[in-house]
XYZ file of C-alpha atoms in Angstrom:
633
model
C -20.708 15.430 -9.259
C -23.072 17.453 -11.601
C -24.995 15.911 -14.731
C -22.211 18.530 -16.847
C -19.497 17.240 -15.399
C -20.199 13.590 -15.731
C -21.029 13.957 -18.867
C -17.330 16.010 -19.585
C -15.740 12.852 -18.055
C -14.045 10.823 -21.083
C -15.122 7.073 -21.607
C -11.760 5.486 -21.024
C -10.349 6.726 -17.419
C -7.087 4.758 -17.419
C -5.783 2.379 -19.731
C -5.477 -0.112 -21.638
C -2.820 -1.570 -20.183
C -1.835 -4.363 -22.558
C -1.606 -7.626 -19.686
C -1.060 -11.485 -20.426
C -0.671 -12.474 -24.063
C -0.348 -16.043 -24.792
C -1.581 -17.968 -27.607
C -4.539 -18.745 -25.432
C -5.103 -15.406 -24.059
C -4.857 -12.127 -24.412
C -6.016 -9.817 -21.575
C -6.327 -5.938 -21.436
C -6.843 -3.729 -18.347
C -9.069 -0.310 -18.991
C -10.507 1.854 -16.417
C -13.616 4.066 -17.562
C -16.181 5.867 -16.755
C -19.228 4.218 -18.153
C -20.145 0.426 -18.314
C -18.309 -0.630 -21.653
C -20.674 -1.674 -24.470
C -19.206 -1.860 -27.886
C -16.412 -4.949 -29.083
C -13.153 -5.869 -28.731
C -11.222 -6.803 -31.651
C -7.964 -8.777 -32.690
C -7.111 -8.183 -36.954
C -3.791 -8.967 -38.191
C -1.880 -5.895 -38.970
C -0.909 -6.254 -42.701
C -4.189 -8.246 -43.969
C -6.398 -6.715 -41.472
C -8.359 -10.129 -41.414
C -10.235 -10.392 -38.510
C -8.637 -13.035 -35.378
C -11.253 -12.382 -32.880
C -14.198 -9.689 -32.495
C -16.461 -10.258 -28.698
C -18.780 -8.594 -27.363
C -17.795 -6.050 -24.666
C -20.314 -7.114 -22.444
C -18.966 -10.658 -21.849
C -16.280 -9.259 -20.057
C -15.921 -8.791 -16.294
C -16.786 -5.085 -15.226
C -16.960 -3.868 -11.767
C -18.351 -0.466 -10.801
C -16.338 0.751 -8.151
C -18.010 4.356 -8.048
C -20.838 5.968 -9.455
C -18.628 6.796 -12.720
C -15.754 4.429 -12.524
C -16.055 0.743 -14.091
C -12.782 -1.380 -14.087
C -13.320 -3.577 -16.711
C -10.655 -6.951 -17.827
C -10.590 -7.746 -21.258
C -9.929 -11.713 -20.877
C -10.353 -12.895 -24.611
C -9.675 -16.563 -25.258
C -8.847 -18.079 -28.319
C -6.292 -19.821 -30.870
C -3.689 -16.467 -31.509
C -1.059 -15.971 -33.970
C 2.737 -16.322 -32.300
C 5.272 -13.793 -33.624
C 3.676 -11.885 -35.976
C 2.149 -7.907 -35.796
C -0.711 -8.274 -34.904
C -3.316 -4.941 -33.680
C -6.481 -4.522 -31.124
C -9.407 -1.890 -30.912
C -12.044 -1.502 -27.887
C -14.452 0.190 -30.057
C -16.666 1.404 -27.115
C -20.497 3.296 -27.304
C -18.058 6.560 -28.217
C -16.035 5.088 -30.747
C -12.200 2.955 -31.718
C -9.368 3.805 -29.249
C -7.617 5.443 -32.426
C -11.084 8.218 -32.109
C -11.674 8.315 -28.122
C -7.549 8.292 -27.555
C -5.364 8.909 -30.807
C -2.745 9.510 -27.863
C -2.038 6.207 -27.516
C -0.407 5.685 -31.050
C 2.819 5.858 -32.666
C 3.050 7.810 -35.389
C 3.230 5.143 -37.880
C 0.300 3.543 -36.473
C -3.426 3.803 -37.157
C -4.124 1.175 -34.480
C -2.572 -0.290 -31.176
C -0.151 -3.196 -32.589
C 1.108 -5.566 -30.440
C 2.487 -9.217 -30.766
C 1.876 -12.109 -29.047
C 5.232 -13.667 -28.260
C 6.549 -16.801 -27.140
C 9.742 -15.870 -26.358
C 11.283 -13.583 -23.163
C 14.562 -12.999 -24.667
C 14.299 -9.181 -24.950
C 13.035 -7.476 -21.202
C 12.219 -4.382 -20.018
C 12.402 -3.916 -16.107
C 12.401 -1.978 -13.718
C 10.397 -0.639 -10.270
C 9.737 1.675 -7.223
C 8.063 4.524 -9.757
C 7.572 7.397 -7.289
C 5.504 9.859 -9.006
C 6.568 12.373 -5.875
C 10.529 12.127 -6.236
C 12.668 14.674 -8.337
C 14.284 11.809 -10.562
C 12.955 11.610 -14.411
C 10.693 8.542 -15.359
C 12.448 6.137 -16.929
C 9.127 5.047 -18.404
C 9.288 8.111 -20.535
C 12.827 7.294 -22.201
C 11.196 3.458 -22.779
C 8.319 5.034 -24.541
C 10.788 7.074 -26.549
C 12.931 4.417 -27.760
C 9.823 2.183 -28.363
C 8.527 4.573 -30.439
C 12.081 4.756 -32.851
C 12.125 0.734 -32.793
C 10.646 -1.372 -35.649
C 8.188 -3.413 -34.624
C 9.834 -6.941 -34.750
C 12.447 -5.311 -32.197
C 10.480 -4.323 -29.683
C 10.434 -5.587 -26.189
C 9.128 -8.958 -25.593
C 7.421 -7.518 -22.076
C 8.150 -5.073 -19.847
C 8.501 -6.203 -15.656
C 7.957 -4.079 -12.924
C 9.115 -5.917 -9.894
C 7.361 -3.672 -7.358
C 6.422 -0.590 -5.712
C 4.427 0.554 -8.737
C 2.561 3.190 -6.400
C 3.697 4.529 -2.675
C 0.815 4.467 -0.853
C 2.906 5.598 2.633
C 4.225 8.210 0.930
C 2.120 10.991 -1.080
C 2.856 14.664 -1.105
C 0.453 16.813 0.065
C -0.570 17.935 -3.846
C -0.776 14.255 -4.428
C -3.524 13.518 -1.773
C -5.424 16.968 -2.765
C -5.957 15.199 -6.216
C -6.731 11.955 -4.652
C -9.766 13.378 -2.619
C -10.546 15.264 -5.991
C -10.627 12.339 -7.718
C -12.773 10.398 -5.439
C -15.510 13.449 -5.802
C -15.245 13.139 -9.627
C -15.965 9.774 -9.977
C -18.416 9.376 -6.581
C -15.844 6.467 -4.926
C -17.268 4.760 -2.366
C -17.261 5.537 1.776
C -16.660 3.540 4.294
C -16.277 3.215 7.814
C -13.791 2.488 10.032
C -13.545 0.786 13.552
C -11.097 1.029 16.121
C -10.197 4.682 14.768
C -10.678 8.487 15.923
C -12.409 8.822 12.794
C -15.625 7.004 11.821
C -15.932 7.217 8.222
C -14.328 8.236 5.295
C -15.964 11.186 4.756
C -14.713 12.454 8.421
C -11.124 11.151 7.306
C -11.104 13.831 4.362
C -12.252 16.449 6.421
C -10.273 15.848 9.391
C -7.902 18.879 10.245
C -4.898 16.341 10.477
C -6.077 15.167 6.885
C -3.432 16.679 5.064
C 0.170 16.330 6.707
C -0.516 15.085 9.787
C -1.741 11.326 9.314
C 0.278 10.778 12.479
C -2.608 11.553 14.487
C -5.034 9.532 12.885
C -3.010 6.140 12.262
C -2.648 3.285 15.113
C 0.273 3.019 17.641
C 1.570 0.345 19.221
C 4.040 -0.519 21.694
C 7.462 -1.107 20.953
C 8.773 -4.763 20.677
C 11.694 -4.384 23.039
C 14.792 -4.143 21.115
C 18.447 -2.525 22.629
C 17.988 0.503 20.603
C 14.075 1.107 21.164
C 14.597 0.264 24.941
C 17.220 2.879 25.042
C 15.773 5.319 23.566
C 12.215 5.031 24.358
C 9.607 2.816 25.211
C 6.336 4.741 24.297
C 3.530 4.009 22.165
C 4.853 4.347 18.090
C 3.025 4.348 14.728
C 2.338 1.009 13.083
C 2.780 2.564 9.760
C 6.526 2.757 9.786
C 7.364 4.791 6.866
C 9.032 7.855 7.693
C 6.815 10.045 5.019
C 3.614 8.453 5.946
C 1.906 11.751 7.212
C 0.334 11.303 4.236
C -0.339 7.558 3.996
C -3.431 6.096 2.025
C -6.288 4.736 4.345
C -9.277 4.101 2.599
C -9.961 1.972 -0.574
C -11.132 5.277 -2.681
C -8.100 6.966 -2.260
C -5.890 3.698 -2.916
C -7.897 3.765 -6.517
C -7.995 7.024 -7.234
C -4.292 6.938 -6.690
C -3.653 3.955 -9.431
C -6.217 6.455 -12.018
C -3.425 9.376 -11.476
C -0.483 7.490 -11.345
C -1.166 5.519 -14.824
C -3.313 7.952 -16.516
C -3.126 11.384 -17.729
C -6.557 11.428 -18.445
C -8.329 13.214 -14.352
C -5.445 15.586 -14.201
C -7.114 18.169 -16.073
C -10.048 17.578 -13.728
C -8.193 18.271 -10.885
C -6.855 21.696 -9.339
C -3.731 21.758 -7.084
C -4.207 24.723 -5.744
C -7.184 24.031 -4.423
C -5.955 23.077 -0.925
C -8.433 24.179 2.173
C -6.685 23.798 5.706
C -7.647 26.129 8.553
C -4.359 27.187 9.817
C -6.066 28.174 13.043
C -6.642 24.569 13.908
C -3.687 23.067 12.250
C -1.044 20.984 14.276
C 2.686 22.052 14.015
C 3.235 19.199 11.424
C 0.530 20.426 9.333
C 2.209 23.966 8.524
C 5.454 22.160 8.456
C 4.089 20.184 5.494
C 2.437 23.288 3.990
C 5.816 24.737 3.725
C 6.773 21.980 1.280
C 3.542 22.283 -0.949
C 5.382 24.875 -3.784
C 8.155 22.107 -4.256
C 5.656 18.726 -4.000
C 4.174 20.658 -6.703
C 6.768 20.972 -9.101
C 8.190 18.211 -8.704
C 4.271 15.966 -9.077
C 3.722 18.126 -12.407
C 6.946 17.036 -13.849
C 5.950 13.732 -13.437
C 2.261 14.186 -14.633
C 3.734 15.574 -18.017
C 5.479 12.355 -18.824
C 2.178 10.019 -18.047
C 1.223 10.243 -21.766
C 4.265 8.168 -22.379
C 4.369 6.047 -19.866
C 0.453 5.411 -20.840
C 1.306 4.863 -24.478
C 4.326 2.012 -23.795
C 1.954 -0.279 -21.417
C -0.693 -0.190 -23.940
C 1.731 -1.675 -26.305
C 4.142 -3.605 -24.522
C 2.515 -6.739 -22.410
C 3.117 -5.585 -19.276
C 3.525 -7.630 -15.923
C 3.041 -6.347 -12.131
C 3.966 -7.698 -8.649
C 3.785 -6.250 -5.288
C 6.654 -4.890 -3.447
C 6.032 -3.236 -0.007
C 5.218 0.322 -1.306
C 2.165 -0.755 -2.933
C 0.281 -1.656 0.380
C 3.037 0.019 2.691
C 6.158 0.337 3.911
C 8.026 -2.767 6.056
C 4.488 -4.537 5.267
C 5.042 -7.840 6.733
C 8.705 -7.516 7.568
C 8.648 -8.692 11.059
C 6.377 -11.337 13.210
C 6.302 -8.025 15.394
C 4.900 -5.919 12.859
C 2.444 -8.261 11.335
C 1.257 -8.479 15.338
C 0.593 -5.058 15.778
C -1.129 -4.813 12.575
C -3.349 -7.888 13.579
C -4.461 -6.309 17.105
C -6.099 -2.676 15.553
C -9.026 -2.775 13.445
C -8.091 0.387 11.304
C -4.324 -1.071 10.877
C -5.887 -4.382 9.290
C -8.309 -1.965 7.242
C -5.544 0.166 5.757
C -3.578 -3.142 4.726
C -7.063 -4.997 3.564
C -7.627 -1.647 1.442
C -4.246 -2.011 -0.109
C -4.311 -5.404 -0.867
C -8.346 -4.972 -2.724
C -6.818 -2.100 -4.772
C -3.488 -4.665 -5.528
C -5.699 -7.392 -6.877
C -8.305 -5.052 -9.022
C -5.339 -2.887 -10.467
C -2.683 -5.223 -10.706
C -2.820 -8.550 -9.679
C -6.476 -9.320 -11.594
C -4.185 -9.307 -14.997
C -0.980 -11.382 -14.342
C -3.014 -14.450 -14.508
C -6.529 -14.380 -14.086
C -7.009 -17.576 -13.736
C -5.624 -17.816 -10.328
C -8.419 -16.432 -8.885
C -11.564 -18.583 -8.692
C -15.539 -18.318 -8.596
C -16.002 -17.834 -4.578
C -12.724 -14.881 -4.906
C -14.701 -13.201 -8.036
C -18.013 -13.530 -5.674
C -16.530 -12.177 -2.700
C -15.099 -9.154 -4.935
C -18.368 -8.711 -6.979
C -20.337 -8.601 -3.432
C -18.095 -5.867 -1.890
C -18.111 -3.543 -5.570
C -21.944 -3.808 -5.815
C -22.283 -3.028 -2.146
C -19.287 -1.751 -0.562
C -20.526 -2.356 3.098
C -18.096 -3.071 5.847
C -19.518 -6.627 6.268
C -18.649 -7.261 2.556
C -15.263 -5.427 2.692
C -14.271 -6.994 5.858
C -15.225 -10.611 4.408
C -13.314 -9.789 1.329
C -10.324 -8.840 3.261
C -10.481 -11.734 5.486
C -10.391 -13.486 2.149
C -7.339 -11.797 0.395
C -5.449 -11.914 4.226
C -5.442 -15.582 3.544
C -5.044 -15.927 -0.068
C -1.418 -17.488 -1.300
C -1.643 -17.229 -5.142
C -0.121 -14.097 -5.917
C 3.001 -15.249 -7.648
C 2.704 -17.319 -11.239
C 5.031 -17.657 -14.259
C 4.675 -16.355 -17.798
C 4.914 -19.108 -20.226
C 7.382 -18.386 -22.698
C 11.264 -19.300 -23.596
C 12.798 -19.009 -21.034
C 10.040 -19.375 -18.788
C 9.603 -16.229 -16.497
C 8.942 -16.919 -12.665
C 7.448 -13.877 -11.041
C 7.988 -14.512 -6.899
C 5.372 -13.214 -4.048
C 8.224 -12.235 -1.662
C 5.443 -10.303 0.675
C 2.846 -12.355 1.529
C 4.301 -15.862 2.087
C 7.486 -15.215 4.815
C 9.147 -17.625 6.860
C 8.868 -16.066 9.923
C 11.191 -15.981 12.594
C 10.451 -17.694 15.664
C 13.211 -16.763 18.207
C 12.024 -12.589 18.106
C 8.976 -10.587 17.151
C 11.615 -7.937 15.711
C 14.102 -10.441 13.761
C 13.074 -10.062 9.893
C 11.252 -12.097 8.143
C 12.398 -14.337 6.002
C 10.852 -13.496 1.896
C 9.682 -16.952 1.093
C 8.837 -19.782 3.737
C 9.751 -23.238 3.343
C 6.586 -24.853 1.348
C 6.664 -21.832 -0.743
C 10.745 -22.153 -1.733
C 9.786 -26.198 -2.250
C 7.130 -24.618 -5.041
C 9.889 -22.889 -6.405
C 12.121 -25.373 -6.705
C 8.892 -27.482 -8.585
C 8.663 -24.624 -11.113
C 12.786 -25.048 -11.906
C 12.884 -28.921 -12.435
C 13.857 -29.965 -15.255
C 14.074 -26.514 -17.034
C 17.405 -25.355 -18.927
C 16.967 -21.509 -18.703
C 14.572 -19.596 -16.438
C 14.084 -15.781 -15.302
C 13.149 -15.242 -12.055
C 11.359 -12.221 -10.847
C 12.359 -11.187 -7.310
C 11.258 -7.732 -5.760
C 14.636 -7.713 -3.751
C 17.994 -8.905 -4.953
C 18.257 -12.467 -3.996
C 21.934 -11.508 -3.766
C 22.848 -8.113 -3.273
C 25.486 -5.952 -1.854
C 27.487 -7.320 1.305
C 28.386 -4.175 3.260
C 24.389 -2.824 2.684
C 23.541 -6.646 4.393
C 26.212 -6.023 7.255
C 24.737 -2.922 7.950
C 21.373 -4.428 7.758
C 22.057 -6.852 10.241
C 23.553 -5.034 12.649
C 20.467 -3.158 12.888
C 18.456 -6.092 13.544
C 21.267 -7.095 16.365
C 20.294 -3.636 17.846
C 16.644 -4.219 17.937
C 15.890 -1.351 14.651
C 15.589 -3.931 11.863
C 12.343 -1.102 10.254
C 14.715 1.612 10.608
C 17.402 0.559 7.521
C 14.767 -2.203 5.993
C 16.658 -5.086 7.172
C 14.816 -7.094 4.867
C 17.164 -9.359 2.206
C 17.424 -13.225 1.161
C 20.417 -14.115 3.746
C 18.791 -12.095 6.619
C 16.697 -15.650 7.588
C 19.033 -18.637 7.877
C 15.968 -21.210 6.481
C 15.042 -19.201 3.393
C 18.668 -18.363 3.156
C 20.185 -22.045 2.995
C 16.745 -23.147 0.895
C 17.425 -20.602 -1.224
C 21.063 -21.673 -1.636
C 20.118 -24.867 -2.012
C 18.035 -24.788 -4.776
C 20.534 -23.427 -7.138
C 22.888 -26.711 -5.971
C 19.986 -29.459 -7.197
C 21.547 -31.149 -10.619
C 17.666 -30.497 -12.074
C 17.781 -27.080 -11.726
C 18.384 -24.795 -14.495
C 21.963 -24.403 -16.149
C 21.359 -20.678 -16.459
C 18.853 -18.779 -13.704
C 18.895 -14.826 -14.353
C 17.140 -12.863 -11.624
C 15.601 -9.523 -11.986
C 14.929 -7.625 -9.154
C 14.348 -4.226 -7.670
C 13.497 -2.498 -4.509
C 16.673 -1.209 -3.496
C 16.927 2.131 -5.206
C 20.311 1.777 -7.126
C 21.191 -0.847 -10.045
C 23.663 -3.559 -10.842
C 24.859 -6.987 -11.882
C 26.456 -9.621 -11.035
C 27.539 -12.702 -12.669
C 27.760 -15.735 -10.066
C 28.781 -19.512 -9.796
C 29.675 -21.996 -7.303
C 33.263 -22.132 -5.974
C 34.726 -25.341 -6.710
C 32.638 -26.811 -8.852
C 32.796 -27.998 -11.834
C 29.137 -28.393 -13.345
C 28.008 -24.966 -11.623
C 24.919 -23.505 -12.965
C 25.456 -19.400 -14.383
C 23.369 -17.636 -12.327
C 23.175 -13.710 -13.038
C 21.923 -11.271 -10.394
C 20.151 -8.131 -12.794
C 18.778 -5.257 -10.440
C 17.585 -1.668 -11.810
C 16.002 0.324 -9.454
C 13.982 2.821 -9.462
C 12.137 3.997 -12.318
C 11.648 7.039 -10.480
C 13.465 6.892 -7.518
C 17.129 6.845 -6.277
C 19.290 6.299 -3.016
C 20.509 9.446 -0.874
C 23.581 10.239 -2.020
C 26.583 10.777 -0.619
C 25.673 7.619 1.325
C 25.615 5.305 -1.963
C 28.979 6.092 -2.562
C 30.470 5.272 0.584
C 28.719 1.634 0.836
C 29.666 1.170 -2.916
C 33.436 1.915 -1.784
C 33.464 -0.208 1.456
C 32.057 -3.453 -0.405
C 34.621 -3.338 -2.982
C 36.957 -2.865 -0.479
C 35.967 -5.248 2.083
C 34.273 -7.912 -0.234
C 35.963 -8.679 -3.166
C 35.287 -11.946 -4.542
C 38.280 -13.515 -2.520
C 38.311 -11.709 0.568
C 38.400 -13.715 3.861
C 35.027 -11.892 5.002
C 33.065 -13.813 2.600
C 33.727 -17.057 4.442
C 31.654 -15.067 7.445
C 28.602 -14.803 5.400
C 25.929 -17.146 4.167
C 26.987 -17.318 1.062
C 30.538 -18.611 1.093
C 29.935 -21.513 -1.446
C 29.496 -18.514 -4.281
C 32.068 -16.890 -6.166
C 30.213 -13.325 -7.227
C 31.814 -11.167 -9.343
C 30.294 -7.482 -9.908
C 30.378 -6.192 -13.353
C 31.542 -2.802 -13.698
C 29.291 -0.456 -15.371
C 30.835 1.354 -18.568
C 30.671 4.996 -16.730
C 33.498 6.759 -15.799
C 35.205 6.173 -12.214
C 35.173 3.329 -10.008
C 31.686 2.786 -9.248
C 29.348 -0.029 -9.590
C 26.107 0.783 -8.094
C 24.715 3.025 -10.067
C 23.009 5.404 -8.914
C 19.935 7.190 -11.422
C 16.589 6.392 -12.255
C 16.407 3.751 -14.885
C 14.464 0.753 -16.864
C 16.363 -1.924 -17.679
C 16.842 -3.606 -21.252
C 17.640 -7.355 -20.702
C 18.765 -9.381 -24.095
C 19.494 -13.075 -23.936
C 20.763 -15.447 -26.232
C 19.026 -18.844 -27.041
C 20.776 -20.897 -24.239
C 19.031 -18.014 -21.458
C 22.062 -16.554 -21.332
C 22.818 -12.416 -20.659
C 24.311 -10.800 -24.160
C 23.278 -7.215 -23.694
C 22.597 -5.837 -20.167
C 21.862 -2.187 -19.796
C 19.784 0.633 -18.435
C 18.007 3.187 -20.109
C 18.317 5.978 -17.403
C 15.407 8.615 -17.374
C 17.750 10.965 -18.830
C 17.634 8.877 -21.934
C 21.177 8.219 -21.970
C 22.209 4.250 -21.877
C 24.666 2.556 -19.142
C 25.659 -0.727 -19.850
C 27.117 -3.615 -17.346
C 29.636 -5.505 -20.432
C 30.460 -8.908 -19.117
C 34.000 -9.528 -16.738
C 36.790 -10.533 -18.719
């Protein structure tokens, strides 16, 4: 990059993202493009008396390219509960209200936030896929944010998961990416076990752009009916079915977080800048070139909305946890999978690469402290030299670490579950699914619920979702094809299935559990107790997904038909399932017809009462029109 155009490059990159907020801690995520210097400050909004004012430079900054710093804001202190309060980063080129007036609301001169401890209003929501048609539903959030008075807004908003798809980028998408990574000097690397030897060769391979295929591992098949009938040669260990474009270093796993978040490089960046030598393109190349003119559209609708979507997370405390998307598809959904992964050098790269740009972009702010001095070293070591010695030690690292999940302390307290990285895997076959949580990690669970009367818990996938969809599932898995349909759900492993079960049986569990969840592409509720009993906790199953993403229709429909049909909450069928001891009732959405899944992009809006208790559950679809689930009768 010239001297003229680093010096065009704004200070802030990406960001704030308003993170944890307790009355201990309040923790902000920025991206930019110098190393901060300047102060952070925390003034009550109506006296404008001064809570806290630090030093910029006591904060943890990493430079992960010649002009890209992540910095987290971690100030700790005694905070004011309930009350408006507002923040500046006043950085070397001035307040956030100078360098990004953007970011306010128009009755605000400054970013006001509160630090709350309740969780009784939630926004949630996930699988935001910047590349599919649907509208934002971040956008409609911002919207009614910005019409709210400030004691109503949100309390926090969730996203359960898939908050980038790194196995599936559009061919625009991954021009920007490599733009990006020239802008702001990202670093190389260099890969083993691969036909390409460093990153720089990846970018300019022919194959670069729509034809990823060629460059990602194989493996063989683990026998299954299906696979053996239909072939037995080498396939791709990267099973999503758009992953000709699927992220491989760490650069372009960052750069994509910058454009996905930010508004702020897209000006930098030309999409029509693509160079491919037709001459020496593969078939699947120009079969991916033919789809460039709608990619397009469809990636600048989205990139005209991230002003919004910028302006609620700097305002709203905002919490993050991994779903498969954000690494890669089916990550870890078999003992199969996680096999052939283990055996290829480039595989474990790709996943290590995922997991780095995870924990910097998302994981780093949920609770900092969970990651100690010899983590931060590790990190710190790759960042200031970004050799494959140090990234290789800091993936080995991150392959092994098991703190990922944590819980928000407020009323109710908020559980937020790492349903990817701690599975109970199947011992009888390599290609049986996995099941989300193993046994010591359920048993933690269970620790967290004792002795609590209300709780939220945040699980990327329905812990009980639609029958039929599970039938279907499983029968997949029978055939040997469980990556093929994502035969990944609570009830697809007996252990974690009857652990599960039983944790919402123990007497010192909660009296009301309401589970948010995602993943699935399609939304709805479900209020659920225990047949024949008379002390039965309320449990409430809450899914809204995705926030910019939906299910192929007219598929949807017929599933949504055959489960009412075939599992009502008395029909004999239920007895054949795993969870035969629960009496779940759907709530019908207030739309017109007969369906229940609903089927638009959407954020939830989650109210509760004091006991934990569901009074208002809704979706605010992208369309900015409002479906709500009213309670059954």
């Amino acid at each position: 990059m010239s001297e003229q155009q680093y010096q065009s490059l704004p200070v802030i990159l990406a960001g704030p993202i308003l993170r944890k907020t307790t009355s201990q801690d309040i923790i902000i995520w920025l991206v930019t493009s110098q190393q901060l210097s300047g102060r952070f400050e925390v003034t009550h909004n109506e006296s404008k008396e001064i809570v806290l004012q630090e030093n910029l430079a006591q904060y943890q900054q990493f430079q992960v390219g010649d002009s890209a710093w992540v910095s987290l804001i971690q100030a700790r202190g005694d905070f004011p509960t309930n009350t408006a309060l507002r923040y500046d980063i006043v950085t070397q080129s001035g307040s956030l209200s100078a360098v990004a007036p953007e970011l306010l609301y128009d009755n605000e001169d400054a970013l006001e936030f509160q630090i709350t401890n309740k969780a009784d209003y939630i926004l949630h929501g996930s699988c935001r896929n910047p590349n599919h048609y649907a509208k934002d539903a971040l956008i409609a959030a911002d919207q009614k944010v910005a019409q709210l008075s400030f004691e109503n807004r949100p309390d926090m908003l969730i996203m359960s998961g898939d908050q980038i798809y790194a196995d599936h980028v559009t061919g625009p998408l991954l021009c920007a990416i490599h733009q990006v990574i020239d802008i702001l000097g990202l670093p190389k690397e260099e890969f083993e076990q691969a036909p390409i030897n460093n990153s720089d060769e990846l970018y300019r391979h022919p194959d670069t752009i729509y034809g990823r295929y060629s460059i990602l591992p194989t493996t063989q098949s683990h026998n299954g009916l299906l696979r053996r009938i239909i072939s037995n040669t080498p396939k791709p260990i990267f099973t999503s079915q758009n992953c000709v474009n699927h992220l491989i270093s760490f650069s372009e796993f960052f750069a994509m977080y910058l454009l996905v978040w930010s508004p702020e490089l897209w000006s930098r960046v030309n999409l029509n800048s693509l160079e491919i030598d037709t001459n020496q393109a593969s078939n699947q190349v120009k079969q991916g070139l033919e789809k460039w003119a709608s990619e397009k559209e469809h990636l600048e609708s989205f990139i005209s909305g991230l002003a919004h979507s910028r302006r609620l997370m700097a305002h709203i405390p905002t919490y993050m946890i991994f779903d498969d998307h954000d690494v890669t598809d089916d990550w870890n959904l078999t003992v199969g999978w996680e096999k052939a992964v283990s055996e290829n050098k480039l595989s474990q790269r790709v996943i290590g690469n995922g997991l780095i740009s995870y924990w910097l972009c998302q994981g780093w702010g949920n609770e900092p402290n969970n990651f100690d001095d010899h983590f931060v070293h590790l990190a710190k070591t790759y960042f200031t030299s970004p050799s494959t010695t140090n990234q290789n030690a800091f993936i080995q690292h991150l392959n092994k670490f098991e703190s990922w999940h944590y819980t928000i302390p407020t009323l109710p307290k908020v559980v937020v579950l790492d349903t990817r990285t701690r599975r109970w895997r199947s011992e009888s076959k390599m290609n049986k699914p996995s099941g989300l949580m193993d046994w010591e990690a359920l048993v933690e669970l269970q620790q967290e619920l004792l002795h609590e009367s209300k709780v939220v818990i945040v699980s990327a996938a329905p812990m009980f979702g639609v029958k039929f969809i599970e039938t279907l599932q499983r029968i997949m898995t029978w055939a040997g094809q469980p990556l093929l349909i994502d035969a990944e759900n609570w009830m697809a492993h007996p252990g974690s299935a009857n652990t599960l079960l039983s944790i919402f049986t123990h007497t010192k569990t909660p009296t009301n559990f309401v589970i948010l969840s995602g993943d699935v592409h399609y939304s709805f509720a479900y209020d659920i107790k225990l047949r024949h009993s008379k002390s039965s906790p309320n449990i409430f199953q809450i899914t809204c997904s995705g926030l910019k993403n939906q299910f192929p229709e007219p598929l949807l429909k017929v599933c949504d038909t055959l489960d009412r049909l075939l599992y009502s909450p008395y029909s004999f069928l239920n007895l054949f399932t795993k969870r035969k001891r629960l009496l779940i009732k759907k709530r019908d959405p207030d739309t017109a017809g007969f369906r229940r899944l609903i089927n638009q992009s959407a954020i939830g809006e989650l109210k509760l009462d004091e006991k934990g208790k569901p009074v208002s559950v809704q979706l605010l679809t992208g369309e900015g029109k409002t479906v709500r689930f009213p309670e059954r009768s």
